[in-house]
């Protein structure tokens, strides 16, 4: 084609909207959060489980009353452990 055949100026390639980048980083964050291990102190500080004391939480873990991971030197929690523990302790109302 020659310059006289097209009168319109060349167009630039469209950039992807910034929202797509934010969604990508959010999914990356969620994926990393699934792999993260929380200590008992972090679980109590962030109130992820209904315990107000790290000592009480650790005692329940040692007694195998709370779902957790025993990773070599210490007790850790994944998001799956926290979800399962919250589901285990849920109280549903009695249907009237």
XYZ file of C-alpha atoms in Angstrom:
96
model
C 0.000 0.000 0.000
C 1.107 3.514 -0.628
C 0.786 6.581 1.546
C -1.900 7.972 -0.736
C -4.079 4.855 -0.410
C -4.836 5.389 3.308
C -5.655 8.798 4.684
C -6.040 7.718 8.352
C -3.003 8.063 10.618
C -1.538 4.866 12.037
C -3.111 3.722 15.305
C -1.236 2.683 18.414
C -1.739 -0.698 20.004
C -4.198 -0.522 22.868
C -2.848 -1.016 26.349
C -4.548 -3.463 28.651
C -6.661 -1.707 31.261
C -5.012 -1.174 34.645
C -7.786 -3.235 36.260
C -6.424 -6.415 34.669
C -3.053 -5.794 36.319
C -4.754 -5.315 39.682
C -6.710 -8.556 39.254
C -3.502 -10.403 38.391
C -1.710 -9.137 41.466
C -4.738 -10.028 43.597
C -4.760 -13.609 42.346
C -0.998 -13.832 42.918
C -1.533 -12.540 46.466
C -4.256 -15.126 47.127
C -2.058 -17.895 45.741
C 0.827 -16.830 47.986
C -1.534 -16.556 50.971
C -2.604 -20.183 50.432
C 1.015 -21.287 50.754
C 1.859 -19.124 53.765
C 2.237 -20.662 57.210
C 1.094 -18.673 60.250
C 2.526 -19.084 63.738
C 0.262 -19.308 66.777
C 1.192 -15.726 67.699
C 0.112 -14.456 64.263
C -3.162 -16.385 64.410
C -4.000 -14.874 67.802
C -2.887 -11.348 66.794
C -4.955 -11.385 63.571
C -7.883 -13.096 65.362
C -8.089 -15.837 62.737
C -9.270 -18.332 65.364
C -11.379 -17.638 68.481
C -8.481 -17.802 70.945
C -7.198 -14.788 72.866
C -4.009 -16.363 74.178
C -1.148 -17.936 72.284
C -0.507 -20.278 75.224
C -4.074 -21.609 75.183
C -3.907 -22.178 71.421
C -0.601 -24.024 71.692
C -1.898 -26.195 74.555
C -4.930 -27.165 72.453
C -2.586 -28.019 69.568
C -0.377 -30.183 71.788
C -3.522 -31.986 72.995
C -4.547 -32.435 69.314
C -7.798 -30.543 69.820
C -7.117 -27.953 67.081
C -6.290 -28.636 63.410
C -2.686 -27.558 62.714
C 0.635 -28.580 61.151
C 3.480 -29.851 63.320
C 6.410 -28.718 61.205
C 9.544 -30.091 62.803
C 10.311 -27.442 65.406
C 6.965 -25.745 65.835
C 3.254 -25.518 65.240
C 2.014 -23.635 62.195
C -1.332 -23.014 60.520
C -2.244 -22.752 56.843
C -5.363 -21.009 55.590
C -6.873 -24.440 54.993
C -6.230 -25.379 58.643
C -7.890 -22.165 59.798
C -10.899 -22.696 57.507
C -11.317 -26.307 58.648
C -11.060 -25.338 62.328
C -13.643 -22.583 61.899
C -15.964 -25.003 60.091
C -15.461 -27.609 62.816
C -16.468 -25.233 65.604
C -19.491 -23.682 63.909
C -22.789 -23.782 65.816
C -25.906 -23.914 63.691
C -29.306 -22.878 65.020
C -31.943 -25.498 65.638
C -34.744 -25.313 63.103
C -38.016 -24.417 64.761
